[in-house]
Amino acid sequence: QVSTHLPPAHARKACVFRGLHECRTCSPRLSSGWSGGVCAALAMILKQNNNLSKDEDEHMEDSFYSLRRLLMSHSVWPPFSSHAVATTFQVEVVFLLSYGAFTIAHVPIAVICGIFAIGMVAYWFCAVVVLILSIVRGKLHKRMHRRAIIFYSWWPILTFVLCSLSAVLGCSLGHHMWYTTEQPYYELDSLQPYRDINPAIVPGKQLQDAGLVDFSDGVDVDRAKGGCFVNAGHTYCVAPILFTGELYAGLGNTPSFGTYDYFAVGVDCCSCPNQDFRCGDWKNPLAQGGIRSVDYRSRPFYSLAVSDWEATYVKEARHPLFFDWVQNPHFQKAVMWHTFSSTSLLGCLAPFPAAFLLTVLAANALRVLVQGSVASPLDVPQPPKGLEKVWKVFLPQMLGQYEEEREQLMAMPITAAPDYGAMAVPKPAVVKSALPGGAAGV
């Protein structure tokens, strides 16, 4: 009928859609049973009689509810690749947000990143909780629903696990990078640089805002006369930064202002008592600068080490300043930013291929389960009473499949049952016979 009113090409497409519609209407579950064979036979007839083009053939093959087209596809993309890509992107986004919550210097933006990261992980956590509640309340663990539950719980559980792991890794890396490189860089950036400083002339109280200091010629560290303090298994080391690089007994080479205020510092780089200071660029003869130590956790112990040095050598340090001994302070500061940038770039890119590999493996594992009839997207159970709206938010694909199957079931034609009423049974005929005694025979 359709082909008589349409051009040949449109008539062929109309036949395809008409045939598929009839198959869907009459048999909503075409993945198994005789109905799948009927639909396959219809597809073969349409191919042979209508000379379908390539795109029409692909559309018809892909329109069945069976997973054969999906599972046996010759495409380079694995089955369920869309789920794998979507999960990979979510894992990457969660990692970036978690990392940004610790490394972004602007507090409002960092808080927003943290809220979004928590929200994404919380969404999939709620999806898993809804699945568990549905299984318990709706008794969906029964055998008739087991395959659908396995299929539709596969990606929510996997996504929740990967997003949680991504959030933990992002927070750990962000915390480490903030306290080791980024925060020290911003602290130094807020301080002032000074050049050609002579510790024998310039008192420490004038350089309380110093960040990067280039000392004048002839300034060095007296490595043999330092101080130390041991706490919790760590040795905190200090050594005086002096003009001529040597500490004399008595009042010899005492600074003009009467106090020693410049110290090179480090952790676990000397013995105690400290007579062999090996912190920073101690082996570099060209080292003649200092980067202000911004390690606030070590600063109290450095002060105690200075007290030990004062008691040992009977000297006074009124305004001690602590420095990491380096050759070029400005270059070292640039190295700090470069280290942070490169590590951040590599760290933020690494989760994407790792998550994609895991999701592709998971997709192929699900393909094996579907082929083995352990999991199936069909025969989705009805949402338990009271959880319909929750399914719409957290399990939209599962709810959509259930509603689609229900609509197909309701669309099946309802025909009146044939009338098998009682049929009139003829009475047996009575025939008189000439039997003795006038008896009648049947």
XYZ file of N, CA, C and O in Angstrom, residues 175-260:
344
model
N 47.099 18.627 47.771
C 47.632 18.961 49.096
C 49.159 18.950 49.088
O 49.800 19.847 49.650
N 49.724 17.941 48.450
C 51.190 17.846 48.398
C 51.796 19.008 47.619
O 52.776 19.629 48.081
N 51.231 19.317 46.453
C 51.797 20.385 45.634
C 51.619 21.752 46.288
O 52.473 22.629 46.151
N 50.562 21.941 47.020
C 50.331 23.238 47.654
C 51.376 23.499 48.746
O 51.948 24.588 48.815
N 51.628 22.505 49.582
C 52.525 22.733 50.710
C 54.000 22.616 50.345
O 54.851 23.112 51.096
N 54.325 21.968 49.242
C 55.733 21.806 48.874
C 56.221 22.835 47.865
O 57.410 23.199 47.894
N 55.372 23.294 46.971
C 55.837 24.220 45.926
C 54.991 25.477 45.796
O 55.532 26.583 45.766
N 53.681 25.327 45.730
C 52.856 26.488 45.393
C 52.786 27.505 46.522
O 52.987 28.707 46.303
N 52.469 27.040 47.722
C 52.407 27.995 48.832
C 53.746 28.671 49.086
O 53.794 29.901 49.266
N 54.894 27.956 49.118
C 56.175 28.659 49.255
C 56.412 29.677 48.144
O 56.968 30.756 48.408
N 55.998 29.353 46.932
C 56.194 30.302 45.834
C 55.396 31.582 46.072
O 55.922 32.698 45.911
N 54.135 31.450 46.440
C 53.320 32.643 46.685
C 53.819 33.427 47.894
O 53.740 34.671 47.919
N 54.317 32.723 48.906
C 54.869 33.411 50.071
C 56.095 34.238 49.675
O 56.229 35.409 50.062
N 56.984 33.636 48.903
C 58.170 34.365 48.456
C 57.806 35.510 47.525
O 58.463 36.560 47.523
N 56.768 35.307 46.732
C 56.350 36.359 45.807
C 55.812 37.578 46.542
O 55.862 38.704 46.029
N 55.277 37.337 47.746
C 54.749 38.465 48.529
C 55.842 39.189 49.319
O 55.587 40.264 49.871
N 57.034 38.609 49.400
C 58.151 39.236 50.115
C 59.042 40.014 49.154
O 58.890 39.938 47.939
N 59.979 40.737 49.721
C 60.811 41.641 48.930
C 62.177 41.020 48.631
O 62.756 40.341 49.479
N 62.715 41.269 47.429
C 64.082 40.816 47.131
C 65.114 41.871 47.555
O 64.855 43.086 47.475
N 66.263 41.408 47.982
C 67.352 42.312 48.377
C 68.654 41.821 47.740
O 68.863 40.610 47.599
N 69.510 42.793 47.401
C 70.778 42.458 46.761
C 71.947 43.098 47.530
O 71.777 44.136 48.173
N 73.085 42.442 47.441
C 74.338 42.948 47.992
C 74.201 43.248 49.489
O 74.495 44.356 49.956
N 73.744 42.264 50.236
C 73.563 42.411 51.690
C 74.811 41.885 52.408
O 75.242 40.752 52.191
N 75.328 42.723 53.280
C 76.485 42.337 54.093
C 75.998 42.067 55.519
O 75.534 42.987 56.212
N 76.069 40.829 56.020
C 75.564 40.521 57.361
C 76.296 41.255 58.475
O 75.752 41.368 59.591
N 77.484 41.791 58.195
C 78.224 42.503 59.240
C 77.757 43.931 59.388
O 78.090 44.597 60.378
N 76.962 44.400 58.433
C 76.550 45.810 58.452
C 75.043 45.955 58.600
O 74.561 46.818 59.337
N 74.267 45.125 57.895
C 72.803 45.259 57.867
C 72.198 44.353 58.935
O 72.352 43.125 58.865
N 71.507 44.917 59.929
C 70.885 44.075 60.961
C 69.662 43.340 60.413
O 69.019 43.753 59.444
N 69.308 42.249 61.055
C 68.187 41.437 60.593
C 66.845 42.112 60.727
O 65.920 41.827 59.956
N 66.698 43.032 61.673
C 65.397 43.677 61.850
C 65.024 44.557 60.670
O 63.853 44.900 60.502
N 66.002 44.925 59.838
C 65.700 45.727 58.640
C 65.277 44.863 57.461
O 64.805 45.392 56.461
N 65.421 43.576 57.577
C 65.089 42.678 56.477
C 64.015 41.657 56.888
O 64.004 40.527 56.424
N 63.097 42.061 57.738
C 62.044 41.147 58.172
C 61.095 40.776 57.026
O 60.413 39.753 57.091
N 61.049 41.587 55.978
C 60.199 41.290 54.829
C 60.998 40.707 53.662
O 60.536 40.687 52.532
N 62.204 40.225 53.938
C 63.066 39.702 52.875
C 62.564 38.347 52.408
O 62.173 37.485 53.213
N 62.596 38.133 51.087
C 62.243 36.856 50.492
C 63.433 36.217 49.809
O 63.814 35.085 50.121
N 64.024 36.942 48.855
C 65.211 36.496 48.138
C 66.347 37.462 48.462
O 66.192 38.674 48.316
N 67.491 36.937 48.896
C 68.609 37.781 49.311
C 69.870 37.325 48.577
O 70.224 36.136 48.615
N 70.495 38.261 47.893
C 71.824 38.039 47.315
C 72.845 38.726 48.227
O 72.819 39.955 48.372
N 73.717 37.951 48.850
C 74.697 38.508 49.772
C 75.899 39.066 48.994
O 76.152 38.707 47.839
N 76.612 39.936 49.651
C 77.776 40.577 49.027
C 78.938 39.596 48.937
O 78.911 38.498 49.529
N 79.956 39.990 48.210
C 81.136 39.138 48.045
C 81.812 38.916 49.403
O 81.868 39.828 50.231
N 82.332 37.721 49.589
C 83.017 37.389 50.830
C 82.126 36.805 51.890
O 82.599 36.447 52.968
N 80.831 36.673 51.633
C 79.891 36.125 52.613
C 79.776 34.616 52.388
O 79.642 34.150 51.249
N 79.818 33.851 53.479
C 79.714 32.397 53.368
C 79.141 31.842 54.671
O 78.910 32.587 55.636
N 78.938 30.529 54.686
C 78.387 29.829 55.857
C 79.519 29.147 56.613
O 80.356 28.462 56.001
N 79.526 29.307 57.914
C 80.502 28.598 58.742
C 79.908 27.238 59.097
O 79.147 27.086 60.060
N 80.229 26.236 58.298
C 79.644 24.907 58.430
C 80.115 24.167 59.683
O 79.448 23.254 60.165
N 81.266 24.564 60.228
C 81.835 23.836 61.367
C 81.336 24.331 62.708
O 81.607 23.696 63.743
N 80.587 25.428 62.727
C 80.139 25.990 64.001
C 78.660 26.328 63.908
O 78.251 27.476 63.791
N 77.855 25.292 63.937
C 76.411 25.459 63.846
C 75.703 25.003 65.091
O 76.323 24.573 66.078
N 74.390 25.078 65.027
C 73.548 24.625 66.126
C 72.563 23.577 65.625
O 72.350 23.416 64.417
N 71.915 22.857 66.554
C 70.988 21.798 66.150
C 69.943 21.585 67.229
O 70.125 21.973 68.391
N 68.878 20.935 66.810
C 67.822 20.551 67.753
C 67.134 19.311 67.186
O 66.794 19.272 65.997
N 66.954 18.315 68.035
C 66.365 17.037 67.599
C 64.959 16.936 68.161
O 64.739 17.136 69.369
N 64.009 16.592 67.275
C 62.617 16.429 67.701
C 61.931 15.410 66.801
O 61.981 15.531 65.565
N 61.294 14.425 67.438
C 60.512 13.408 66.728
C 61.314 12.725 65.626
O 60.809 12.461 64.532
N 62.572 12.472 65.887
C 63.391 11.773 64.921
C 63.993 12.639 63.841
O 64.681 12.119 62.952
N 63.741 13.939 63.851
C 64.295 14.858 62.856
C 65.286 15.808 63.527
O 65.063 16.264 64.655
N 66.354 16.103 62.797
C 67.382 17.022 63.283
C 67.270 18.333 62.540
O 67.366 18.365 61.306
N 67.039 19.406 63.265
C 66.905 20.737 62.684
C 68.243 21.455 62.827
O 68.747 21.634 63.953
N 68.805 21.860 61.699
C 70.176 22.361 61.661
C 70.212 23.845 61.313
O 69.453 24.304 60.450
N 71.120 24.598 61.930
C 71.353 26.007 61.614
C 72.861 26.235 61.592
O 73.623 25.551 62.282
N 73.265 27.211 60.753
C 74.679 27.621 60.695
C 74.721 29.101 60.363
O 73.929 29.586 59.534
N 75.609 29.878 61.001
C 75.634 31.337 60.788
C 76.149 31.708 59.394
O 77.050 31.068 58.848
N 75.509 32.732 58.809
C 75.964 33.319 57.551
C 76.780 34.559 57.925
O 76.255 35.514 58.512
N 78.056 34.539 57.594
C 78.981 35.569 58.093
C 79.797 36.159 56.962
O 80.050 35.507 55.933
N 80.216 37.389 57.195
C 81.215 37.988 56.308
C 82.555 37.330 56.617
O 82.942 37.199 57.771
N 83.249 36.886 55.645
C 84.462 36.060 55.694
C 84.150 34.589 55.926
O 85.014 33.731 55.793
N 82.890 34.242 56.294
C 82.471 32.854 56.416
C 83.057 32.098 57.578
O 83.080 30.868 57.580
N 83.499 32.801 58.624
C 84.080 32.109 59.762
C 83.726 32.838 61.043
O 83.769 34.072 61.103
N 83.363 32.081 62.043
C 82.994 32.626 63.342
C 84.204 32.595 64.261
O 84.802 31.549 64.490
N 84.550 33.764 64.775
C 85.700 33.870 65.670
C 85.238 33.860 67.128
O 84.109 34.251 67.442
N 86.130 33.442 67.978
C 85.832 33.449 69.408
C 85.894 34.872 69.937
O 86.561 35.736 69.383
N 85.203 35.109 71.017
C 85.190 36.443 71.617
C 84.438 37.433 70.743
O 83.392 37.140 70.190
N 85.010 38.615 70.620
C 84.357 39.675 69.847
C 84.875 39.766 68.414
O 84.536 40.702 67.694
N 85.698 38.826 68.006
C 86.236 38.878 66.656
C 85.145 38.763 65.612
O 84.208 37.954 65.754
N 85.240 39.548 64.584
C 84.304 39.679 63.450
C 82.840 39.755 63.873
O 81.938 39.339 63.148
N 82.593 40.286 65.083
C 81.218 40.501 65.508
C 80.593 41.594 64.652
O 81.226 42.621 64.381
N 79.325 41.425 64.171
C 78.676 42.467 63.373
C 78.651 43.790 64.109
O 78.659 43.849 65.353
N 78.617 44.871 63.383
C 78.667 46.215 63.965
C 77.484 46.499 64.871
O 77.568 47.326 65.769
N 76.379 45.839 64.637
C 75.178 46.062 65.467
C 75.129 45.068 66.635
O 74.150 45.043 67.386
N 76.130 44.215 66.788
C 76.290 43.407 67.984
C 75.495 42.128 68.048
O 75.433 41.509 69.122
N 74.890 41.678 66.973
C 74.089 40.444 67.001
C 74.224 39.697 65.684
O 74.442 40.310 64.624
N 74.089 38.378 65.759
C 74.148 37.523 64.573
C 72.708 37.175 64.155
O 72.009 36.462 64.882
